[in-house]
Coordinates of C-alpha atoms and ligand atoms in Angstrom, one line a residue:
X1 CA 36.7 -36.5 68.6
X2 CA 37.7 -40.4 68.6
X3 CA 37.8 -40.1 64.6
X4 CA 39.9 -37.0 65.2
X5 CA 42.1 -39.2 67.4
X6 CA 42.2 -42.2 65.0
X7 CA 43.3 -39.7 62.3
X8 CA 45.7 -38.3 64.4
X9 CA 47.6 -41.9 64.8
X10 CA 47.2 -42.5 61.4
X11 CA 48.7 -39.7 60.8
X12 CA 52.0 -39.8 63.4
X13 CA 51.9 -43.4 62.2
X14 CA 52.7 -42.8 58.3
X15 CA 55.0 -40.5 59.6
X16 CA 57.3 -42.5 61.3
X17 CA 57.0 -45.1 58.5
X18 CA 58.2 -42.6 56.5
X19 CA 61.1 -41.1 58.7
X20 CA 62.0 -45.2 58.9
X21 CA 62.2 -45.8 55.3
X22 CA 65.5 -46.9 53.5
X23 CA 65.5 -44.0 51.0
X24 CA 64.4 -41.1 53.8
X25 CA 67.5 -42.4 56.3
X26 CA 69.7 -42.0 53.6
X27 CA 68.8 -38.7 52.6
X28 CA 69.0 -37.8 56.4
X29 CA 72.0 -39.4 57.0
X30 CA 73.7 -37.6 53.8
X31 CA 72.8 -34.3 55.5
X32 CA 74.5 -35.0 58.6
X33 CA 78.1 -37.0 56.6
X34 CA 78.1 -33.4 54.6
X35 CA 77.6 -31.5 57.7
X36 CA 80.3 -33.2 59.1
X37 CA 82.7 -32.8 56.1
X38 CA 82.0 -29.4 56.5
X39 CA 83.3 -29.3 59.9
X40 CA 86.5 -31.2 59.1
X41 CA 87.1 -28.7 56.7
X42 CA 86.2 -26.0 59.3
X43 CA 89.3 -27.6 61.1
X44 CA 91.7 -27.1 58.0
X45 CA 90.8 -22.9 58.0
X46 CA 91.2 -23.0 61.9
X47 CA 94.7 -24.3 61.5
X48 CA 95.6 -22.0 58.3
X49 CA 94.0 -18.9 61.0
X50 CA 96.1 -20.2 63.6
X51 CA 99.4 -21.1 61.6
X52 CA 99.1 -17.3 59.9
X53 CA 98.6 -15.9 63.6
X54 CA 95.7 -14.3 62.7
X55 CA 92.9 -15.4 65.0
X56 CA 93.1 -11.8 67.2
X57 CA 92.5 -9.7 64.3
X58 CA 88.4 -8.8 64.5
X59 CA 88.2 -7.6 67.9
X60 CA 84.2 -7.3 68.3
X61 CA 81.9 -10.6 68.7
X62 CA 79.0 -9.4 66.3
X63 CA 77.8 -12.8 65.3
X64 CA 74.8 -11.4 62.8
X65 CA 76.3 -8.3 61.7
X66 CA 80.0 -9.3 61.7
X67 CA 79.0 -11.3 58.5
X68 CA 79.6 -8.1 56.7
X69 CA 83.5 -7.4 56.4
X70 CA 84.8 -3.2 55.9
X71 CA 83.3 -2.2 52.7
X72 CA 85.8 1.6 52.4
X73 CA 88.8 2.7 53.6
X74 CA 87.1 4.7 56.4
X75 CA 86.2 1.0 57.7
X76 CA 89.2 -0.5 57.5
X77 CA 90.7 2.2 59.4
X78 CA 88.5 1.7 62.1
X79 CA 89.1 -2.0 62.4
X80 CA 92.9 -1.5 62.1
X81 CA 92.9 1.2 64.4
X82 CA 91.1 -1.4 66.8
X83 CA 93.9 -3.9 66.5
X84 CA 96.5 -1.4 67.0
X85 CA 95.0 -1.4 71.0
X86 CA 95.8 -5.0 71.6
X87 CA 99.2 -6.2 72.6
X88 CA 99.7 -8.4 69.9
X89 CA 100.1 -5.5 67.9
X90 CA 102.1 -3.3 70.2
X91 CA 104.3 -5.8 70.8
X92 CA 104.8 -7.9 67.7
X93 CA 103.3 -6.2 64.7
X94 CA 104.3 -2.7 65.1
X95 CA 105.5 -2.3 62.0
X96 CA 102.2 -3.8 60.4
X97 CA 100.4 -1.5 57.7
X98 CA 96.9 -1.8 56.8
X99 CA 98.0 -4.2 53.7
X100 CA 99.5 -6.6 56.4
X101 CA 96.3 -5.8 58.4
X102 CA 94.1 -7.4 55.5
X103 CA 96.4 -10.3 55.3
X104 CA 95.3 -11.3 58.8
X105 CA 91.6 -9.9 58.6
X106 CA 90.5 -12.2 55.7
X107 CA 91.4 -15.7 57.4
X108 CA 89.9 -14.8 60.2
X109 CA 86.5 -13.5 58.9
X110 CA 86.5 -16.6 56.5
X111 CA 86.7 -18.9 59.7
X112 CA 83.7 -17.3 61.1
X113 CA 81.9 -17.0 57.8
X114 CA 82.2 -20.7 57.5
X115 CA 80.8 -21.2 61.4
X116 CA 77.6 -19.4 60.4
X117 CA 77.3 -21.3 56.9
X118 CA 77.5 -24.3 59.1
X119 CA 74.9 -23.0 61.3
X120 CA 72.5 -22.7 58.2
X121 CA 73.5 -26.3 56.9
X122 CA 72.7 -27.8 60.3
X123 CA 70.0 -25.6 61.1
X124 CA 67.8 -25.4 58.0
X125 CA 67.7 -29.0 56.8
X126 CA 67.1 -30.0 60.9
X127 CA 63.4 -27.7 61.0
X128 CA 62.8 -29.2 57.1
X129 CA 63.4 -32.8 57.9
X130 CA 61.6 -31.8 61.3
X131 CA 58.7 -30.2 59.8
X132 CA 58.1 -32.5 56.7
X133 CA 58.5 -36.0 59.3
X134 CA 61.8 -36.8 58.2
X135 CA 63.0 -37.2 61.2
X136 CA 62.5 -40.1 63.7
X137 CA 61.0 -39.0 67.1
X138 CA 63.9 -40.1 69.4
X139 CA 66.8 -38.3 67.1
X140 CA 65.2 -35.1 67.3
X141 CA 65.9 -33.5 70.7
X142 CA 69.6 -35.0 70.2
X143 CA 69.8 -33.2 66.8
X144 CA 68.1 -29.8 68.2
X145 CA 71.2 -30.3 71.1
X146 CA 74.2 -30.2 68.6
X147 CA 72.6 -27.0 66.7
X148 CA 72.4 -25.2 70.3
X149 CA 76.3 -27.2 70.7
X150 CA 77.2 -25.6 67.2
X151 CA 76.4 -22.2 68.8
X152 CA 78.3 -22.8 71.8
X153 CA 81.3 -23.4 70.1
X154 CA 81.1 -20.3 68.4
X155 CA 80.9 -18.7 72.2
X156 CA 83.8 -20.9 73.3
X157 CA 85.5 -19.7 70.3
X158 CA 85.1 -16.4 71.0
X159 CA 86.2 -16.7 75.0
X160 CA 88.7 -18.4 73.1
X161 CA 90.2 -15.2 70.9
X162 CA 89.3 -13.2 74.0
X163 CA 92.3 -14.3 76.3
X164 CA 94.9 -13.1 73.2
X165 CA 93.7 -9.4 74.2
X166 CA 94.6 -9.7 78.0
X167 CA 97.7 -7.4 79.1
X168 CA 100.9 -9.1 77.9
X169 CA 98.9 -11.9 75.7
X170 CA 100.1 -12.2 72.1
X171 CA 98.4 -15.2 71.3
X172 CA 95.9 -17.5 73.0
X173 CA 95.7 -18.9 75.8
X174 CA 97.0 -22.3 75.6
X175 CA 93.8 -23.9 77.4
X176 CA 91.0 -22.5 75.7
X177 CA 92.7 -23.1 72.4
X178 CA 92.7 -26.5 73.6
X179 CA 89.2 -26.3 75.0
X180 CA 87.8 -25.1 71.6
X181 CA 89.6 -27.9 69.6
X182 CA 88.6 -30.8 72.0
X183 CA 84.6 -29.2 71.7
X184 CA 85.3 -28.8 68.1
X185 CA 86.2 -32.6 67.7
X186 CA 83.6 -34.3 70.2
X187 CA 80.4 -32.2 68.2
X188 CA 82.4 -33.3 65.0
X189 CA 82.3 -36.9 66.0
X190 CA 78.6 -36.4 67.5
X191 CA 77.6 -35.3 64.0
X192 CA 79.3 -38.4 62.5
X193 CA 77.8 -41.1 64.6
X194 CA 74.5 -39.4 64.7
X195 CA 74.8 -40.1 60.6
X196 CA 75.6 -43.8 61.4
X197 CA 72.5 -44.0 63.7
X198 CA 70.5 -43.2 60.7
X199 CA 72.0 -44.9 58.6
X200 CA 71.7 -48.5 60.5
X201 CA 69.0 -48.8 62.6
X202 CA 68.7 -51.3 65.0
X203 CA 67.3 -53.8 63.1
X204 CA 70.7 -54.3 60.5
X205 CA 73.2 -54.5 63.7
X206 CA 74.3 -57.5 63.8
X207 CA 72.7 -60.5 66.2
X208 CA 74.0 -60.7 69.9
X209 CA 75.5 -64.0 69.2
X210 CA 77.3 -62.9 66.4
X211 CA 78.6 -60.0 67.8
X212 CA 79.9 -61.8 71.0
X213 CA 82.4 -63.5 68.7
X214 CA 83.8 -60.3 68.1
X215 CA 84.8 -58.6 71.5
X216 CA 88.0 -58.4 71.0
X217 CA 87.6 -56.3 67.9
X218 CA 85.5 -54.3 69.6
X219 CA 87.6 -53.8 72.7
X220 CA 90.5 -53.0 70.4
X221 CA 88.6 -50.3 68.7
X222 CA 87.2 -48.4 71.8
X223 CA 91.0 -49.1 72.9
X224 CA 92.0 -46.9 69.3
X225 CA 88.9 -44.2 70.1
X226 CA 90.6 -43.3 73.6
X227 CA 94.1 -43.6 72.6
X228 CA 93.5 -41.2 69.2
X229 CA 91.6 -39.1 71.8
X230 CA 94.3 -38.8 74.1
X231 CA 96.7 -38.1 71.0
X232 CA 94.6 -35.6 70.2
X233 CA 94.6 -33.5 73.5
X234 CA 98.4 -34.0 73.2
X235 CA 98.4 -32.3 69.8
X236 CA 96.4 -29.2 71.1
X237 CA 99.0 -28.5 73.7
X238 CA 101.9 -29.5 71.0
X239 CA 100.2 -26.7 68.9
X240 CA 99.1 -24.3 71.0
X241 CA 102.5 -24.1 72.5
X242 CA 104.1 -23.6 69.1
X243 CA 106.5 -26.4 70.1
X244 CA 107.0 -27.5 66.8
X245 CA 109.6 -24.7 66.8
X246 CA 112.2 -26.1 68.7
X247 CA 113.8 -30.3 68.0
X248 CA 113.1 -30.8 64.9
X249 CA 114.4 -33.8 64.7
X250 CA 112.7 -37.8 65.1
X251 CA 112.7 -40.3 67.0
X252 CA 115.5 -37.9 69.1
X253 CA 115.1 -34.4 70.8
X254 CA 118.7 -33.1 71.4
X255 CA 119.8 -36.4 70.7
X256 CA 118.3 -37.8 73.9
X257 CA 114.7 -40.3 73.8
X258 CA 113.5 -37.4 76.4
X259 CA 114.8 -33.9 76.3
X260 CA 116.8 -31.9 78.8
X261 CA 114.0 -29.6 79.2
X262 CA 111.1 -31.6 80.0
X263 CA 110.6 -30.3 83.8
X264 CA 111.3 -27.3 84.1
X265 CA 107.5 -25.6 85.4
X266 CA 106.2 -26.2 89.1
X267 CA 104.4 -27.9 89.9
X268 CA 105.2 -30.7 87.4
X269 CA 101.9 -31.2 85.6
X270 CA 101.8 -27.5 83.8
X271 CA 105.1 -29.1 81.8
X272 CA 102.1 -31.0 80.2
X273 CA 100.4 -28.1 78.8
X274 CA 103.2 -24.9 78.7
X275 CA 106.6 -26.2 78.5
X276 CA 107.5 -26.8 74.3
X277 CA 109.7 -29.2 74.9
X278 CA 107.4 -31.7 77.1
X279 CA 103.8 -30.7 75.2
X280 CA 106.6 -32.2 71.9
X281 CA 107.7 -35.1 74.0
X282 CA 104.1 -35.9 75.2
X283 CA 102.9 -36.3 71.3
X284 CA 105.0 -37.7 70.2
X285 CA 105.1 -40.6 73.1
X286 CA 101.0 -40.5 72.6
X287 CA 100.9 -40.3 68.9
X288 CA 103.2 -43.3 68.9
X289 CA 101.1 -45.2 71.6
X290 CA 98.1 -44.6 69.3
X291 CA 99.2 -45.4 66.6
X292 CA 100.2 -49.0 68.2
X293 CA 97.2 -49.8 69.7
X294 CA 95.5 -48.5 66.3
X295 CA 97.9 -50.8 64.4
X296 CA 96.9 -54.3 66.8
X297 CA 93.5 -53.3 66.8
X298 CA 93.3 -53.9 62.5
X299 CA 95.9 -56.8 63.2
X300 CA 92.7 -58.3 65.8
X301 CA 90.4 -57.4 63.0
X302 CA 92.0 -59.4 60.5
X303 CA 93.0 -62.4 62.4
X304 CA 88.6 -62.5 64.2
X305 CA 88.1 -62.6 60.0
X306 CA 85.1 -59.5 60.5
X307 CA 81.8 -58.8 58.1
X308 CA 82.6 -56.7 55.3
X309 CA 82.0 -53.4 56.6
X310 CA 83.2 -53.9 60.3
X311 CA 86.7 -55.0 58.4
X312 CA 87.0 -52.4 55.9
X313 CA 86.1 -50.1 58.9
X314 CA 89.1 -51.0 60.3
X315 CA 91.0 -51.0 57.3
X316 CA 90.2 -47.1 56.6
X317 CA 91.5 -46.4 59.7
X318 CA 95.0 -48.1 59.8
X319 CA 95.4 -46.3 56.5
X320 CA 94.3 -43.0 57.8
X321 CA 96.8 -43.9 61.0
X322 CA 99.6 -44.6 58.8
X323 CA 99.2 -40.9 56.9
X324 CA 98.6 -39.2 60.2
X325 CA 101.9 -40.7 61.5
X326 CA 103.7 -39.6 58.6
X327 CA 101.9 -36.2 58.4
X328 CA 102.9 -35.9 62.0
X329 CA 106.6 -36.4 61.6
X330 CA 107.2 -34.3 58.6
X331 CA 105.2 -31.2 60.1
X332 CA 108.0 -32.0 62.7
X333 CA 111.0 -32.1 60.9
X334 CA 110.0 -29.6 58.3
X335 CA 108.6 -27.2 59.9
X336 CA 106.1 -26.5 56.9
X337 CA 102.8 -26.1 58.6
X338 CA 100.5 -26.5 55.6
X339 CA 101.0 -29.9 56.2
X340 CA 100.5 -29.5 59.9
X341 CA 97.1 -28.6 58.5
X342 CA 96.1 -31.7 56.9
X343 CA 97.9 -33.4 60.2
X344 CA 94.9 -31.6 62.2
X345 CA 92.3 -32.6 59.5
X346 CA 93.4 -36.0 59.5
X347 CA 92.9 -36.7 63.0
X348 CA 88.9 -36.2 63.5
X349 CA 88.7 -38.2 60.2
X350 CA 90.7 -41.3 61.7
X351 CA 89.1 -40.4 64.9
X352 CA 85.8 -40.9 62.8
X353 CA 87.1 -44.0 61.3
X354 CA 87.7 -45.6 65.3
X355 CA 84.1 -44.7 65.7
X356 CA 83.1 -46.0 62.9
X357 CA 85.1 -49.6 63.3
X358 CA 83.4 -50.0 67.1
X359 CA 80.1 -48.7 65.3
X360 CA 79.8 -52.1 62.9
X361 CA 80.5 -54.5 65.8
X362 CA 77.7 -53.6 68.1
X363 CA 75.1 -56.1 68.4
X364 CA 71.1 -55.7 68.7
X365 CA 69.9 -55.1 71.5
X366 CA 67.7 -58.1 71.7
X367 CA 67.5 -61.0 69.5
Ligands
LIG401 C1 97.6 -41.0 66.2 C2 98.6 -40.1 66.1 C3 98.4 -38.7 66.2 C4 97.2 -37.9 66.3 C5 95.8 -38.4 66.5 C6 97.6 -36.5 66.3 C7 96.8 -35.4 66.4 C8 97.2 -34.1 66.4 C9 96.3 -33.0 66.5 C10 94.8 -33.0 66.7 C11 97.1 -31.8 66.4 C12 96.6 -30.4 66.4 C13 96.0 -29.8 67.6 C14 95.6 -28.4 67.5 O1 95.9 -27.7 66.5 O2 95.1 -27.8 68.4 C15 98.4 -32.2 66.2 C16 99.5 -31.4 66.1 C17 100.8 -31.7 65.8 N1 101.2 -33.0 65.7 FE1 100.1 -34.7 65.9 N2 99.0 -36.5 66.1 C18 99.5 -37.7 66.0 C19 100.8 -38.1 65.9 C20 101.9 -37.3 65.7 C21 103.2 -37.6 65.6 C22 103.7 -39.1 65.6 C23 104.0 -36.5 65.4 C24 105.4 -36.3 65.2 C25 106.3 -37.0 65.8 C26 103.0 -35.4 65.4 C27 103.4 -34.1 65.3 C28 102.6 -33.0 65.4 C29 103.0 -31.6 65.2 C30 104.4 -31.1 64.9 C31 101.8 -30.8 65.5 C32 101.7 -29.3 65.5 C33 101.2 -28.8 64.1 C34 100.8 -27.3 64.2 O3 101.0 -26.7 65.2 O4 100.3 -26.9 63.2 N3 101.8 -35.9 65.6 N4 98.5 -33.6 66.2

């Protein structure tokens, strides 16, 4: 029995010698940077679904079966004929035939085909690296969370494309669409930090003393996290609203620094979420606020003369910041929402970058 036990430490103990070696967190820590690519570029088909208005067109939540799209004509009756009950039909797409049905059908089915593909990258490597030690003891609970996470998005998506079928509904409601986008980007960013964890353990952080010298660098980039966050929720009303319809035009709206419309909903706060012309304004005055604060945070960062990777941290993201803006203002002015796609992508990735900047300044723990 004792050698039984001795064995058994032995045992747990090459383990986590294993899970702790250089080579092992780098494998671990490229499965979680691809999972998270892979949700970024989950983000880019969610826009194109959303931009083609083509999020209501599978009406059944059939997460296993679902996988398999109409195979004959018979089918793709039937799934037509299901659309044709929801307003956005009656009242938009009347004049749709089953050609312009597909149109809508594929995007949509791709979006959710790429949901359960990330459900197999997360989920299949996580029992492997589980199973086989990989994993160190303390990450695995918070890696078996985000999988259940990943499946609750899919539910909040699904509550999501729900509200479009109410009475009068064409589209979305506003608030989920937010809801889903906000989950979508804190589980993104979970995913991302959890690959930094692995990758830098506690033991390569740098000492308490050194990392004192560098508060203000730090400060400025949780600063850049909250204000890229707060962008961000700006962004889901902006597009949720479909308020890049209407002033098209920058730094003005109607020729006025805040436009004639802004308060027209009571009481004042739902202006924030449903009225185009504030949800625009709001972005744009947030976007711009971010981007300032991003912009002094790498200016800190150069002048407090960082490590290497803390500074080219930084670096990434006032680069990232500088396309966003730019991406930002010509969805606006254009009006061409491809590149309101890449706009959307951008943001968890310079969102990721913030992270990522406050991530290389934290000190140890102890000394
Ligand atoms: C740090 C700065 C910014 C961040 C983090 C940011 C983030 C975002 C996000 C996340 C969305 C999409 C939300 C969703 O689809 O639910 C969005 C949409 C949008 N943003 Fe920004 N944005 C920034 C700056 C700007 C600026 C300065 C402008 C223009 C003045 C702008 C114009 C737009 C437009 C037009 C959309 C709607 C695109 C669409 O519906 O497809 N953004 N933004």
């Amino acid at each position: 029995m004792a050698s039984q036990t001795a064995a058994g430490i032995a045992m747990n103990q090459s383990r986590a010698a294993r899970a702790a070696s250089p080579e092992n967190r780098r494998l671990v820590a490229a499965w979680l940077f691809v999972s998270f690519a892979l949700i970024v570029e989950m983000f880019g088909i969610g826009a194109y679904v959303q931009n083609d208005n083509a999020g209501l067109s599978i009406m059944a939540w059939q997460p296993v079966s679902g996988i398999i799209p109409p195979l004959t004509h018979a089918a793709w009756e039937r799934m037509f004929a299901l659309y044709k009950t929801i307003p956005q039909y009656q009242l938009l797409n009347s004049h749709m035939d089953l050609a312009g049905f597909k149109a809508i059908f594929w995007p949509e089915w791709i979006h959710r085909l790429w949901g359960r593909l990330l459900g197999l990258d997360f989920g299949i490597p996580l029992v492997w690296f589980w199973w086989t030690g990989r994993l160190e003891r303390r990450l695995r609970p918070w890696l078996l969370l985000l999988f259940v996470l990943g499946g609750i998005q899919g539910l909040i998506g699904w509550w999501m494309v729900a509200s479009g079928f109410h009475p009068g509904m064409t589209e979305v409601s506003v608030w989920r669409l937010s809801i889903h986008y906000c989950f979508a980007t804190a589980l993104a960013i979970a995913v991302f930090c959890s690959g930094l964890v692995v990758l830098r353990p506690e033991s390569e952080r740098l000492p308490p003393a050194e990392a004192a010298k560098y508060r203000t660098a730090r400060g400025f980039a949780i600063a850049s996290i909250v204000a890229i966050c707060i962008a961000i929720v700006a962004g889901t009303f902006l597009s949720g609203t479909h308020a890049y319809t209407i002033d098209n035009t920058f730094p003005l709206m109607q020729g006025r620094w805040i436009p004639p419309g802004y308060a027209t909903l009571h009481p004042f706060w739902r202006n924030w979420v449903l009225n185009k012309a504030a949800a625009q304004w709001d972005h744009r005055l947030l976007g711009t606020v971010a981007a300032l604060v991003v912009i002094a945070a790498v200016v800190a960062a150069i002048r407090a003369d960082l490590p290497p990777r803390a500074r080219d941290a930084f670096l990434v993201m006032g680069g990232l910041l500088i396309v966003q803006y730019i991406l930002g203002v010509t969805t606006l002015v254009s009006k061409i929402l491809d590149i309101g796609i890449v706009h959307q992508m951008n943001a968890v990735l310079l969102l990721a970058a913030a992270v990522w900047a406050y991530f290389e300044l934290r000190g140890r723990r102890s000394a």
